[in-house]
Amino acid sequence: MEYTGTTAQGTITKLYQFVNRLHSGVPYHLSEQARAFPPWHYFFEITRRCNLRCKMCQYIDFLENVPIPEQRDGELTTEEWLGVVDQTGPMSLITFTGGEVWVRKDFPTILERACSKRRVHFISNAVMLTDDKAEFCVGLAPKRFGGKGLNFIGVSIDGTEDIHNVIRAQKGAYKRSIDGIKNIVRWRERLKKAAPLVHINTVILEENLDVLPQMPRLAAEAGVTVLNLLTEMRAPDNADLGHVDPGVFGPEHVRIPTIDRARLDTALQATLKEARALGIEVRLPRMPYEMVLDHYDGGYDLDHMACRSIWTNLYVGAKGGAYPCFINNIGNVREFSLKELWNNSQAKSFRKNRRSGAYEVCRGCCEMEYVKKTLPGRGESISTAEPSPRTS
C-alpha cells in the first residue's frame, strides 16, 4: 500500500494492519483445522437498496430490475440488527455498509446502539448526509480516537463533478456528496472533536482516469486528508457466485477491466505527485505498484496474493447471511449466533482451502495482500450451497 503524506488516519491504518496480522497470525500459521480467534472487524450490510445507480456496482441489476418493496423484503429488522450488534466482541470494530446506509430510516437507531458499545465506521455516498444528520454523527464520535463511537466515515467520490454524476447516474449527486462531507467537517470543528475523520474512496475506472490527478485537490478542498484508490472488481458479475464452489470459476468467468498501461501509469504518478504536494495520503491496494498496473493489463499473478481478512472479518448481509468473505456463505444470523457461525465447519473449510491461494474471483478484492513467497496453489474446491451477499 502506498502512502503519501503523514496523517492521523495513516498512523491508525498502520496500527489496524498490525493488529490484523497479530490477531490472525497464530491461527493462520498454526491451526491445522483453520480455527480462528474471534472476529474483531464486522461488516454489516444493512441494506442493498440505494439512491444511486453506479455503473460498477455489484448490485446494479438488482437495483434496476427489482421493485423497491421486493428489495426491502426479508431485510433484518431494527431489533434483529440491534441483536447482531450486541453479539460483537467488546474490542471490535463495526463497519456499516450497503447499498446506502441512510436509505434505512432506522439507521440512526442502529448506528447509535453500535456507537454506544463499539468503535464504528460507515461507508456512504453522503448524498443524504444533511446538516442535521452530520450533527448527529459527530455527536456520536468518541472523545479520543480509538474510543467507543463513530471514528471514521468513508465517502465514495469517483471523479470531478461531471464525471462523478455520470458514473453515479444522478445529476447533482456530486454536489450533495461534497456538501455531506463538508457538513461533517463543519460540525466536527464546531463541537471541537477530532472524529469522525472522513476518507474518500475512488474506484479506478476508464471513465475517471484522466481526472484522477485532480482527486487530491478535491479531497483537500472538502477537508479530507485521505484518498483510497480502489481497483475495479468484476467477479460479482457472475450470478452463480456464492451459490456454487468458487473454485469452478476460471479466468474465462472473470471479466478483467482494461486500461492502457501507459495511461494508467501516467495518471497514477500524477495523482501521487499532486497528493504529496498537498499533504494528502493516498492508499493503493496492498501490492507492488506494478501489480496495480497489471490488474488492468491482463491481470496480476494470484499465486502471490494472500488473504488474512477471513481470519479477522465477519460479514453479515442485509437478509442475515453470514460470510468470512462474500464468495462463501456460512449460515444465517436468524438461525445461529455470530459465535456459532464463526468457527463452524463451513468457515473452517473455507479458511483451510483459501490458505492455499486465491480464487480467480478474488481479483480486485481490496482485502488481499501481496506476499513474496509463492503460495502452494490456487484455492482448492470447497462445498457451498448458500448464496453470497448478492442474493442472500
PDB file of C-alpha atoms in Angstrom, residues 115-242:
ATOM      1  CA  CYS A 115     -21.523   3.614  18.863  1.00  0.00           C
ATOM      2  CA  SER A 116     -22.522   3.122  22.497  1.00  0.00           C
ATOM      3  CA  LYS A 117     -20.732  -0.234  22.518  1.00  0.00           C
ATOM      4  CA  ARG A 118     -18.039  -0.398  19.828  1.00  0.00           C
ATOM      5  CA  ARG A 119     -15.707   1.520  17.556  1.00  0.00           C
ATOM      6  CA  VAL A 120     -17.672   2.335  14.411  1.00  0.00           C
ATOM      7  CA  HIS A 121     -17.131   3.254  10.762  1.00  0.00           C
ATOM      8  CA  PHE A 122     -19.692   3.595   7.991  1.00  0.00           C
ATOM      9  CA  ILE A 123     -19.471   3.875   4.214  1.00  0.00           C
ATOM     10  CA  SER A 124     -21.908   6.125   2.358  1.00  0.00           C
ATOM     11  CA  ASN A 125     -22.328   8.110  -0.829  1.00  0.00           C
ATOM     12  CA  ALA A 126     -23.146  11.059   1.515  1.00  0.00           C
ATOM     13  CA  VAL A 127     -25.952  12.312  -0.739  1.00  0.00           C
ATOM     14  CA  MET A 128     -28.359  12.060   2.210  1.00  0.00           C
ATOM     15  CA  LEU A 129     -25.844  13.306   4.790  1.00  0.00           C
ATOM     16  CA  THR A 130     -27.695  16.539   5.570  1.00  0.00           C
ATOM     17  CA  ASP A 131     -26.648  19.077   8.176  1.00  0.00           C
ATOM     18  CA  ASP A 132     -28.828  17.545  10.914  1.00  0.00           C
ATOM     19  CA  LYS A 133     -27.535  14.036  10.182  1.00  0.00           C
ATOM     20  CA  ALA A 134     -23.965  15.351  10.260  1.00  0.00           C
ATOM     21  CA  GLU A 135     -24.557  16.928  13.671  1.00  0.00           C
ATOM     22  CA  PHE A 136     -25.967  13.610  14.879  1.00  0.00           C
ATOM     23  CA  CYS A 137     -22.954  11.682  13.557  1.00  0.00           C
ATOM     24  CA  VAL A 138     -20.376  13.995  15.089  1.00  0.00           C
ATOM     25  CA  GLY A 139     -22.273  13.788  18.350  1.00  0.00           C
ATOM     26  CA  LEU A 140     -21.603  10.030  18.326  1.00  0.00           C
ATOM     27  CA  ALA A 141     -17.844  10.476  17.936  1.00  0.00           C
ATOM     28  CA  PRO A 142     -15.580   9.422  20.839  1.00  0.00           C
ATOM     29  CA  LYS A 143     -13.730  11.929  22.979  1.00  0.00           C
ATOM     30  CA  ARG A 144     -10.483  10.361  21.816  1.00  0.00           C
ATOM     31  CA  PHE A 145      -9.591   8.354  18.724  1.00  0.00           C
ATOM     32  CA  GLY A 146      -9.970   4.660  19.248  1.00  0.00           C
ATOM     33  CA  GLY A 147     -12.689   5.040  21.849  1.00  0.00           C
ATOM     34  CA  LYS A 148     -16.241   3.765  21.531  1.00  0.00           C
ATOM     35  CA  GLY A 149     -18.184   5.752  18.980  1.00  0.00           C
ATOM     36  CA  LEU A 150     -18.079   6.879  15.368  1.00  0.00           C
ATOM     37  CA  ASN A 151     -14.400   7.117  14.435  1.00  0.00           C
ATOM     38  CA  PHE A 152     -14.494   7.126  10.618  1.00  0.00           C
ATOM     39  CA  ILE A 153     -16.748   7.761   7.628  1.00  0.00           C
ATOM     40  CA  GLY A 154     -15.923   6.612   4.099  1.00  0.00           C
ATOM     41  CA  VAL A 155     -17.483   8.554   1.219  1.00  0.00           C
ATOM     42  CA  SER A 156     -17.475   7.352  -2.389  1.00  0.00           C
ATOM     43  CA  ILE A 157     -16.442  10.026  -4.894  1.00  0.00           C
ATOM     44  CA  ASP A 158     -15.447   8.831  -8.358  1.00  0.00           C
ATOM     45  CA  GLY A 159     -14.220  11.966 -10.068  1.00  0.00           C
ATOM     46  CA  THR A 160     -14.843  15.621 -10.688  1.00  0.00           C
ATOM     47  CA  GLU A 161     -18.435  16.829 -10.780  1.00  0.00           C
ATOM     48  CA  ASP A 162     -19.403  15.931 -14.365  1.00  0.00           C
ATOM     49  CA  ILE A 163     -17.589  12.589 -14.327  1.00  0.00           C
ATOM     50  CA  HIS A 164     -18.933  11.597 -10.906  1.00  0.00           C
ATOM     51  CA  ASN A 165     -22.532  12.402 -11.845  1.00  0.00           C
ATOM     52  CA  VAL A 166     -22.292  10.255 -14.988  1.00  0.00           C
ATOM     53  CA  ILE A 167     -20.742   7.294 -13.135  1.00  0.00           C
ATOM     54  CA  ARG A 168     -23.311   7.602 -10.336  1.00  0.00           C
ATOM     55  CA  ALA A 169     -26.160   8.113 -12.823  1.00  0.00           C
ATOM     56  CA  GLN A 170     -27.684  11.070 -10.990  1.00  0.00           C
ATOM     57  CA  LYS A 171     -27.454  14.762 -11.748  1.00  0.00           C
ATOM     58  CA  GLY A 172     -26.439  16.744  -8.686  1.00  0.00           C
ATOM     59  CA  ALA A 173     -25.052  13.715  -6.810  1.00  0.00           C
ATOM     60  CA  TYR A 174     -21.549  15.190  -6.643  1.00  0.00           C
ATOM     61  CA  LYS A 175     -22.582  18.449  -5.007  1.00  0.00           C
ATOM     62  CA  ARG A 176     -24.735  16.729  -2.411  1.00  0.00           C
ATOM     63  CA  SER A 177     -21.935  14.281  -1.574  1.00  0.00           C
ATOM     64  CA  ILE A 178     -19.361  17.056  -1.189  1.00  0.00           C
ATOM     65  CA  ASP A 179     -21.840  19.047   0.903  1.00  0.00           C
ATOM     66  CA  GLY A 180     -22.297  15.976   3.101  1.00  0.00           C
ATOM     67  CA  ILE A 181     -18.544  15.755   3.718  1.00  0.00           C
ATOM     68  CA  LYS A 182     -18.342  19.477   4.483  1.00  0.00           C
ATOM     69  CA  ASN A 183     -21.267  19.154   6.906  1.00  0.00           C
ATOM     70  CA  ILE A 184     -19.262  16.577   8.882  1.00  0.00           C
ATOM     71  CA  VAL A 185     -16.119  18.730   8.846  1.00  0.00           C
ATOM     72  CA  ARG A 186     -18.059  21.821   9.944  1.00  0.00           C
ATOM     73  CA  TRP A 187     -19.781  20.071  12.870  1.00  0.00           C
ATOM     74  CA  ARG A 188     -16.517  18.415  13.895  1.00  0.00           C
ATOM     75  CA  GLU A 189     -14.937  21.845  14.187  1.00  0.00           C
ATOM     76  CA  ARG A 190     -17.991  23.343  15.875  1.00  0.00           C
ATOM     77  CA  LEU A 191     -18.149  20.598  18.511  1.00  0.00           C
ATOM     78  CA  LYS A 192     -14.352  20.590  18.848  1.00  0.00           C
ATOM     79  CA  LYS A 193     -13.994  16.884  18.114  1.00  0.00           C
ATOM     80  CA  ALA A 194     -11.182  15.058  16.336  1.00  0.00           C
ATOM     81  CA  ALA A 195     -13.551  12.434  14.925  1.00  0.00           C
ATOM     82  CA  PRO A 196     -15.137  11.210  12.803  1.00  0.00           C
ATOM     83  CA  LEU A 197     -12.429  11.502  10.177  1.00  0.00           C
ATOM     84  CA  VAL A 198     -13.578  11.194   6.579  1.00  0.00           C
ATOM     85  CA  HIS A 199     -11.784   9.313   3.808  1.00  0.00           C
ATOM     86  CA  ILE A 200     -12.731   9.378   0.130  1.00  0.00           C
ATOM     87  CA  ASN A 201     -12.994   6.114  -1.818  1.00  0.00           C
ATOM     88  CA  THR A 202     -12.408   6.256  -5.574  1.00  0.00           C
ATOM     89  CA  VAL A 203     -12.598   3.245  -7.899  1.00  0.00           C
ATOM     90  CA  ILE A 204     -10.051   3.435 -10.733  1.00  0.00           C
ATOM     91  CA  LEU A 205     -12.082   3.334 -13.954  1.00  0.00           C
ATOM     92  CA  GLU A 206     -11.528   4.091 -17.616  1.00  0.00           C
ATOM     93  CA  GLU A 207     -14.175   6.812 -17.230  1.00  0.00           C
ATOM     94  CA  ASN A 208     -12.360   8.725 -14.463  1.00  0.00           C
ATOM     95  CA  LEU A 209      -8.745   8.032 -15.405  1.00  0.00           C
ATOM     96  CA  ASP A 210      -7.991  11.489 -16.792  1.00  0.00           C
ATOM     97  CA  VAL A 211      -9.332  13.289 -13.712  1.00  0.00           C
ATOM     98  CA  LEU A 212      -7.641  11.107 -11.077  1.00  0.00           C
ATOM     99  CA  PRO A 213      -4.821  13.682 -10.652  1.00  0.00           C
ATOM    100  CA  GLN A 214      -7.483  16.193  -9.589  1.00  0.00           C
ATOM    101  CA  MET A 215      -8.761  13.985  -6.746  1.00  0.00           C
ATOM    102  CA  PRO A 216      -6.158  15.036  -4.122  1.00  0.00           C
ATOM    103  CA  ARG A 217      -7.104  18.701  -4.508  1.00  0.00           C
ATOM    104  CA  LEU A 218     -10.792  17.813  -4.489  1.00  0.00           C
ATOM    105  CA  ALA A 219     -10.224  15.957  -1.212  1.00  0.00           C
ATOM    106  CA  ALA A 220      -8.224  18.799   0.319  1.00  0.00           C
ATOM    107  CA  GLU A 221     -10.865  21.384  -0.575  1.00  0.00           C
ATOM    108  CA  ALA A 222     -13.521  19.218   1.066  1.00  0.00           C
ATOM    109  CA  GLY A 223     -11.466  18.973   4.271  1.00  0.00           C
ATOM    110  CA  VAL A 224     -10.361  15.356   3.730  1.00  0.00           C
ATOM    111  CA  THR A 225      -6.756  14.136   4.095  1.00  0.00           C
ATOM    112  CA  VAL A 226      -7.048  10.518   2.872  1.00  0.00           C
ATOM    113  CA  LEU A 227      -7.818   9.229  -0.629  1.00  0.00           C
ATOM    114  CA  ASN A 228      -8.324   5.496  -1.176  1.00  0.00           C
ATOM    115  CA  LEU A 229      -7.791   4.365  -4.766  1.00  0.00           C
ATOM    116  CA  LEU A 230      -9.524   1.025  -5.304  1.00  0.00           C
ATOM    117  CA  THR A 231      -9.201  -1.451  -8.165  1.00  0.00           C
ATOM    118  CA  GLU A 232     -12.373  -2.307 -10.049  1.00  0.00           C
ATOM    119  CA  MET A 233     -13.698  -5.775  -9.195  1.00  0.00           C
ATOM    120  CA  ARG A 234     -15.901  -7.593 -11.698  1.00  0.00           C
ATOM    121  CA  ALA A 235     -16.234 -11.068 -10.141  1.00  0.00           C
ATOM    122  CA  PRO A 236     -19.684 -10.235  -8.685  1.00  0.00           C
ATOM    123  CA  ASP A 237     -20.977 -10.074 -12.272  1.00  0.00           C
ATOM    124  CA  ASN A 238     -21.272 -13.875 -12.028  1.00  0.00           C
ATOM    125  CA  ALA A 239     -24.857 -14.600 -10.964  1.00  0.00           C
ATOM    126  CA  ASP A 240     -23.886 -18.000  -9.551  1.00  0.00           C
ATOM    127  CA  LEU A 241     -21.198 -16.591  -7.268  1.00  0.00           C
ATOM    128  CA  GLY A 242     -21.953 -17.783  -3.748  1.00  0.00           C
TER     129      GLY A 242
END
